[in-house]
Amino acid sequence: MVFKANIKVLLKKSIFDPQGATIKHSLNTIGFENAEEVRVGKYLELKITAPDRATAETQAREMCEKLLYNPIIEIYDLEIVDI
Amino acid sequence: MVFKANIKVLLKKSIFDPQGATIKHSLNTIGFENAEEVRVGKYLELKITAPDRATAETQAREMCEKLLYNPIIEIYDLEIVDI
Protein backbone atom coordinates (compact mmCIF):
# COMPACT_ATOMS: atom_id res chain seq x y z
CA MET A 1 0.00 0.00 0.00
CA VAL A 2 1.04 3.57 -0.59
CA PHE A 3 0.81 6.14 2.21
CA LYS A 4 1.50 9.84 2.21
CA ALA A 5 3.70 11.31 4.92
CA ASN A 6 3.26 15.00 5.73
CA ILE A 7 6.18 16.33 7.73
CA LYS A 8 6.53 19.76 9.31
CA VAL A 9 9.98 20.81 10.48
CA LEU A 10 10.31 23.91 12.65
CA LEU A 11 13.08 25.49 14.66
CA LYS A 12 12.76 24.83 18.39
CA LYS A 13 11.00 27.63 20.27
CA SER A 14 14.26 28.48 22.05
CA ILE A 15 16.12 29.05 18.75
CA PHE A 16 15.90 32.48 17.15
CA ASP A 17 14.18 32.38 13.75
CA PRO A 18 15.55 35.27 11.65
CA GLN A 19 13.43 34.35 8.60
CA GLY A 20 10.28 34.43 10.73
CA ALA A 21 11.31 37.76 12.28
CA THR A 22 11.87 39.24 8.81
CA ILE A 23 8.47 38.05 7.57
CA LYS A 24 6.76 39.38 10.70
CA HIS A 25 8.40 42.75 10.11
CA SER A 26 7.31 42.76 6.46
CA LEU A 27 3.73 41.84 7.37
CA ASN A 28 3.61 44.60 9.99
CA THR A 29 5.00 47.07 7.44
CA ILE A 30 2.42 46.32 4.74
CA GLY A 31 -0.50 46.84 7.12
CA PHE A 32 -0.88 43.65 9.13
CA GLU A 33 0.01 45.05 12.55
CA ASN A 34 -1.83 42.11 14.15
CA ALA A 35 0.63 39.44 12.88
CA GLU A 36 2.84 38.15 15.67
CA GLU A 37 5.31 35.40 16.44
CA VAL A 38 5.95 34.26 12.90
CA ARG A 39 7.93 31.01 12.66
CA VAL A 40 9.11 29.58 9.37
CA GLY A 41 10.03 25.99 8.72
CA LYS A 42 10.03 23.31 6.07
CA TYR A 43 7.11 21.25 4.90
CA LEU A 44 7.69 17.90 3.19
CA GLU A 45 5.26 15.55 1.50
CA LEU A 46 6.35 12.15 0.33
CA LYS A 47 4.90 8.80 -0.64
CA ILE A 48 5.94 5.63 1.12
CA THR A 49 5.16 2.12 -0.03
CA ALA A 50 4.68 -0.11 3.02
CA PRO A 51 2.60 -3.14 3.99
CA ASP A 52 0.65 -1.20 6.61
CA ARG A 53 0.29 2.20 8.24
CA ALA A 54 2.41 1.36 11.31
CA THR A 55 5.36 0.35 9.12
CA ALA A 56 4.94 3.49 7.01
CA GLU A 57 5.03 5.61 10.17
CA THR A 58 8.10 3.84 11.55
CA GLN A 59 9.90 4.30 8.25
CA ALA A 60 8.92 7.97 8.02
CA ARG A 61 10.25 8.56 11.56
CA GLU A 62 13.53 6.89 10.60
CA MET A 63 13.76 9.15 7.53
CA CYS A 64 13.25 12.17 9.78
CA GLU A 65 15.89 11.02 12.28
CA LYS A 66 18.43 10.09 9.62
CA LEU A 67 18.05 12.93 7.13
CA LEU A 68 15.14 15.31 7.30
CA TYR A 69 15.54 17.19 10.56
CA ASN A 70 18.31 18.39 12.80
CA PRO A 71 17.50 17.31 16.38
CA ILE A 72 19.83 19.91 17.85
CA ILE A 73 17.85 22.91 16.64
CA GLU A 74 14.62 21.56 15.13
CA ILE A 75 11.46 19.69 16.00
CA TYR A 76 9.27 17.79 13.57
CA ASP A 77 5.68 16.73 13.34
CA LEU A 78 4.65 13.72 11.27
CA GLU A 79 1.24 12.73 9.91
CA ILE A 80 0.57 9.59 7.87
CA VAL A 81 -2.37 9.79 5.47
CA ASP A 82 -4.01 7.10 3.33
CA ILE A 83 -4.14 7.81 -0.38
CA MET B 1 -8.91 36.96 20.43
CA VAL B 2 -5.69 35.39 19.28
CA PHE B 3 -5.72 32.70 16.61
CA LYS B 4 -2.92 30.65 15.14
CA ALA B 5 -2.57 30.37 11.38
CA ASN B 6 -0.75 27.32 10.00
CA ILE B 7 0.24 27.84 6.38
CA LYS B 8 1.75 25.29 4.02
CA VAL B 9 3.27 26.58 0.80
CA LEU B 10 4.21 24.07 -1.90
CA LEU B 11 5.28 24.30 -5.52
CA LYS B 12 2.49 23.49 -7.96
CA LYS B 13 2.48 19.86 -9.11
CA SER B 14 3.41 20.99 -12.62
CA ILE B 15 6.56 22.77 -11.40
CA PHE B 16 9.73 20.72 -11.04
CA ASP B 17 10.94 20.58 -7.42
CA PRO B 18 14.73 20.10 -7.46
CA GLN B 19 15.01 20.17 -3.65
CA GLY B 20 12.42 17.39 -3.39
CA ALA B 21 14.19 15.38 -6.10
CA THR B 22 17.49 15.71 -4.23
CA ILE B 23 15.95 14.58 -0.94
CA LYS B 24 14.24 11.64 -2.65
CA HIS B 25 17.59 10.61 -4.13
CA SER B 26 19.30 10.89 -0.73
CA LEU B 27 16.57 8.86 0.97
CA ASN B 28 16.82 6.14 -1.71
CA THR B 29 20.61 6.11 -1.31
CA ILE B 30 20.59 5.63 2.47
CA GLY B 31 18.26 2.66 2.27
CA PHE B 32 14.73 4.02 1.87
CA GLU B 33 14.04 2.70 -1.62
CA ASN B 34 10.30 3.02 -0.92
CA ALA B 35 10.32 6.85 -0.66
CA GLU B 36 8.76 8.46 -3.72
CA GLU B 37 7.52 11.79 -5.00
CA VAL B 38 9.14 13.99 -2.39
CA ARG B 39 7.93 17.60 -2.47
CA VAL B 40 9.45 20.30 -0.31
CA GLY B 41 7.82 23.55 0.65
CA LYS B 42 7.60 26.14 3.38
CA TYR B 43 5.64 25.91 6.59
CA LEU B 44 4.65 29.05 8.48
CA GLU B 45 3.01 29.50 11.84
CA LEU B 46 1.87 32.87 13.03
CA LYS B 47 -0.43 34.44 15.57
CA ILE B 48 -3.18 36.81 14.50
CA THR B 49 -5.20 39.01 16.82
CA ALA B 50 -8.73 39.34 15.43
CA PRO B 51 -12.26 39.76 16.79
CA ASP B 52 -13.37 36.37 15.43
CA ARG B 53 -12.19 33.34 13.46
CA ALA B 54 -13.66 34.49 10.13
CA THR B 55 -11.76 37.79 10.32
CA ALA B 56 -8.56 35.96 11.25
CA GLU B 57 -8.96 33.68 8.23
CA THR B 58 -9.66 36.58 5.86
CA GLN B 59 -6.59 38.40 7.14
CA ALA B 60 -4.40 35.31 6.88
CA ARG B 61 -5.53 34.80 3.26
CA GLU B 62 -4.66 38.42 2.49
CA MET B 63 -1.21 37.90 4.03
CA CYS B 64 -0.72 34.87 1.79
CA GLU B 65 -1.84 36.73 -1.34
CA LYS B 66 0.21 39.83 -0.60
CA LEU B 67 3.44 38.34 0.71
CA LEU B 68 3.68 34.70 1.64
CA TYR B 69 3.19 32.78 -1.57
CA ASN B 70 3.87 33.21 -5.26
CA PRO B 71 0.66 32.40 -7.16
CA ILE B 72 2.54 31.76 -10.39
CA ILE B 73 4.43 28.72 -9.14
CA GLU B 74 3.01 27.89 -5.69
CA ILE B 75 -0.14 26.79 -3.92
CA TYR B 76 -0.93 27.29 -0.26
CA ASP B 77 -3.06 25.66 2.35
CA LEU B 78 -4.32 27.59 5.36
CA GLU B 79 -5.67 26.35 8.68
CA ILE B 80 -6.87 28.60 11.51
CA VAL B 81 -6.58 27.14 15.01
CA ASP B 82 -7.84 28.47 18.35
CA ILE B 83 -5.20 28.92 21.02
CSV table of C-alpha atoms in Angstrom, one decimal:
chain,number,residue,atom,x,y,z
A,1,MET,CA,0.0,0.0,0.0
A,2,VAL,CA,1.0,3.6,-0.6
A,3,PHE,CA,0.8,6.1,2.2
A,4,LYS,CA,1.5,9.8,2.2
A,5,ALA,CA,3.7,11.3,4.9
A,6,ASN,CA,3.3,15.0,5.7
A,7,ILE,CA,6.2,16.3,7.7
A,8,LYS,CA,6.5,19.8,9.3
A,9,VAL,CA,10.0,20.8,10.5
A,10,LEU,CA,10.3,23.9,12.7
A,11,LEU,CA,13.1,25.5,14.7
A,12,LYS,CA,12.8,24.8,18.4
A,13,LYS,CA,11.0,27.6,20.3
A,14,SER,CA,14.3,28.5,22.0
A,15,ILE,CA,16.1,29.0,18.8
A,16,PHE,CA,15.9,32.5,17.1
A,17,ASP,CA,14.2,32.4,13.8
A,18,PRO,CA,15.5,35.3,11.7
A,19,GLN,CA,13.4,34.4,8.6
A,20,GLY,CA,10.3,34.4,10.7
A,21,ALA,CA,11.3,37.8,12.3
A,22,THR,CA,11.9,39.2,8.8
A,23,ILE,CA,8.5,38.0,7.6
A,24,LYS,CA,6.8,39.4,10.7
A,25,HIS,CA,8.4,42.8,10.1
A,26,SER,CA,7.3,42.8,6.5
A,27,LEU,CA,3.7,41.8,7.4
A,28,ASN,CA,3.6,44.6,10.0
A,29,THR,CA,5.0,47.1,7.4
A,30,ILE,CA,2.4,46.3,4.7
A,31,GLY,CA,-0.5,46.8,7.1
A,32,PHE,CA,-0.9,43.6,9.1
A,33,GLU,CA,0.0,45.1,12.6
A,34,ASN,CA,-1.8,42.1,14.1
A,35,ALA,CA,0.6,39.4,12.9
A,36,GLU,CA,2.8,38.1,15.7
A,37,GLU,CA,5.3,35.4,16.4
A,38,VAL,CA,6.0,34.3,12.9
A,39,ARG,CA,7.9,31.0,12.7
A,40,VAL,CA,9.1,29.6,9.4
A,41,GLY,CA,10.0,26.0,8.7
A,42,LYS,CA,10.0,23.3,6.1
A,43,TYR,CA,7.1,21.2,4.9
A,44,LEU,CA,7.7,17.9,3.2
A,45,GLU,CA,5.3,15.5,1.5
A,46,LEU,CA,6.4,12.1,0.3
A,47,LYS,CA,4.9,8.8,-0.6
A,48,ILE,CA,5.9,5.6,1.1
A,49,THR,CA,5.2,2.1,0.0
A,50,ALA,CA,4.7,-0.1,3.0
A,51,PRO,CA,2.6,-3.1,4.0
A,52,ASP,CA,0.7,-1.2,6.6
A,53,ARG,CA,0.3,2.2,8.2
A,54,ALA,CA,2.4,1.4,11.3
A,55,THR,CA,5.4,0.4,9.1
A,56,ALA,CA,4.9,3.5,7.0
A,57,GLU,CA,5.0,5.6,10.2
A,58,THR,CA,8.1,3.8,11.6
A,59,GLN,CA,9.9,4.3,8.2
A,60,ALA,CA,8.9,8.0,8.0
A,61,ARG,CA,10.2,8.6,11.6
A,62,GLU,CA,13.5,6.9,10.6
A,63,MET,CA,13.8,9.1,7.5
A,64,CYS,CA,13.3,12.2,9.8
A,65,GLU,CA,15.9,11.0,12.3
A,66,LYS,CA,18.4,10.1,9.6
A,67,LEU,CA,18.0,12.9,7.1
A,68,LEU,CA,15.1,15.3,7.3
A,69,TYR,CA,15.5,17.2,10.6
A,70,ASN,CA,18.3,18.4,12.8
A,71,PRO,CA,17.5,17.3,16.4
A,72,ILE,CA,19.8,19.9,17.9
A,73,ILE,CA,17.8,22.9,16.6
A,74,GLU,CA,14.6,21.6,15.1
A,75,ILE,CA,11.5,19.7,16.0
A,76,TYR,CA,9.3,17.8,13.6
A,77,ASP,CA,5.7,16.7,13.3
A,78,LEU,CA,4.6,13.7,11.3
A,79,GLU,CA,1.2,12.7,9.9
A,80,ILE,CA,0.6,9.6,7.9
A,81,VAL,CA,-2.4,9.8,5.5
A,82,ASP,CA,-4.0,7.1,3.3
A,83,ILE,CA,-4.1,7.8,-0.4
B,1,MET,CA,-8.9,37.0,20.4
B,2,VAL,CA,-5.7,35.4,19.3
B,3,PHE,CA,-5.7,32.7,16.6
B,4,LYS,CA,-2.9,30.6,15.1
B,5,ALA,CA,-2.6,30.4,11.4
B,6,ASN,CA,-0.8,27.3,10.0
B,7,ILE,CA,0.2,27.8,6.4
B,8,LYS,CA,1.8,25.3,4.0
B,9,VAL,CA,3.3,26.6,0.8
B,10,LEU,CA,4.2,24.1,-1.9
B,11,LEU,CA,5.3,24.3,-5.5
B,12,LYS,CA,2.5,23.5,-8.0
B,13,LYS,CA,2.5,19.9,-9.1
B,14,SER,CA,3.4,21.0,-12.6
B,15,ILE,CA,6.6,22.8,-11.4
B,16,PHE,CA,9.7,20.7,-11.0
B,17,ASP,CA,10.9,20.6,-7.4
B,18,PRO,CA,14.7,20.1,-7.5
B,19,GLN,CA,15.0,20.2,-3.6
B,20,GLY,CA,12.4,17.4,-3.4
B,21,ALA,CA,14.2,15.4,-6.1
B,22,THR,CA,17.5,15.7,-4.2
B,23,ILE,CA,16.0,14.6,-0.9
B,24,LYS,CA,14.2,11.6,-2.7
B,25,HIS,CA,17.6,10.6,-4.1
B,26,SER,CA,19.3,10.9,-0.7
B,27,LEU,CA,16.6,8.9,1.0
B,28,ASN,CA,16.8,6.1,-1.7
B,29,THR,CA,20.6,6.1,-1.3
B,30,ILE,CA,20.6,5.6,2.5
B,31,GLY,CA,18.3,2.7,2.3
B,32,PHE,CA,14.7,4.0,1.9
B,33,GLU,CA,14.0,2.7,-1.6
B,34,ASN,CA,10.3,3.0,-0.9
B,35,ALA,CA,10.3,6.9,-0.7
B,36,GLU,CA,8.8,8.5,-3.7
B,37,GLU,CA,7.5,11.8,-5.0
B,38,VAL,CA,9.1,14.0,-2.4
B,39,ARG,CA,7.9,17.6,-2.5
B,40,VAL,CA,9.5,20.3,-0.3
B,41,GLY,CA,7.8,23.6,0.7
B,42,LYS,CA,7.6,26.1,3.4
B,43,TYR,CA,5.6,25.9,6.6
B,44,LEU,CA,4.7,29.1,8.5
B,45,GLU,CA,3.0,29.5,11.8
B,46,LEU,CA,1.9,32.9,13.0
B,47,LYS,CA,-0.4,34.4,15.6
B,48,ILE,CA,-3.2,36.8,14.5
B,49,THR,CA,-5.2,39.0,16.8
B,50,ALA,CA,-8.7,39.3,15.4
B,51,PRO,CA,-12.3,39.8,16.8
B,52,ASP,CA,-13.4,36.4,15.4
B,53,ARG,CA,-12.2,33.3,13.5
B,54,ALA,CA,-13.7,34.5,10.1
B,55,THR,CA,-11.8,37.8,10.3
B,56,ALA,CA,-8.6,36.0,11.2
B,57,GLU,CA,-9.0,33.7,8.2
B,58,THR,CA,-9.7,36.6,5.9
B,59,GLN,CA,-6.6,38.4,7.1
B,60,ALA,CA,-4.4,35.3,6.9
B,61,ARG,CA,-5.5,34.8,3.3
B,62,GLU,CA,-4.7,38.4,2.5
B,63,MET,CA,-1.2,37.9,4.0
B,64,CYS,CA,-0.7,34.9,1.8
B,65,GLU,CA,-1.8,36.7,-1.3
B,66,LYS,CA,0.2,39.8,-0.6
B,67,LEU,CA,3.4,38.3,0.7
B,68,LEU,CA,3.7,34.7,1.6
B,69,TYR,CA,3.2,32.8,-1.6
B,70,ASN,CA,3.9,33.2,-5.3
B,71,PRO,CA,0.7,32.4,-7.2
B,72,ILE,CA,2.5,31.8,-10.4
B,73,ILE,CA,4.4,28.7,-9.1
B,74,GLU,CA,3.0,27.9,-5.7
B,75,ILE,CA,-0.1,26.8,-3.9
B,76,TYR,CA,-0.9,27.3,-0.3
B,77,ASP,CA,-3.1,25.7,2.4
B,78,LEU,CA,-4.3,27.6,5.4
B,79,GLU,CA,-5.7,26.3,8.7
B,80,ILE,CA,-6.9,28.6,11.5
B,81,VAL,CA,-6.6,27.1,15.0
B,82,ASP,CA,-7.8,28.5,18.4
B,83,ILE,CA,-5.2,28.9,21.0
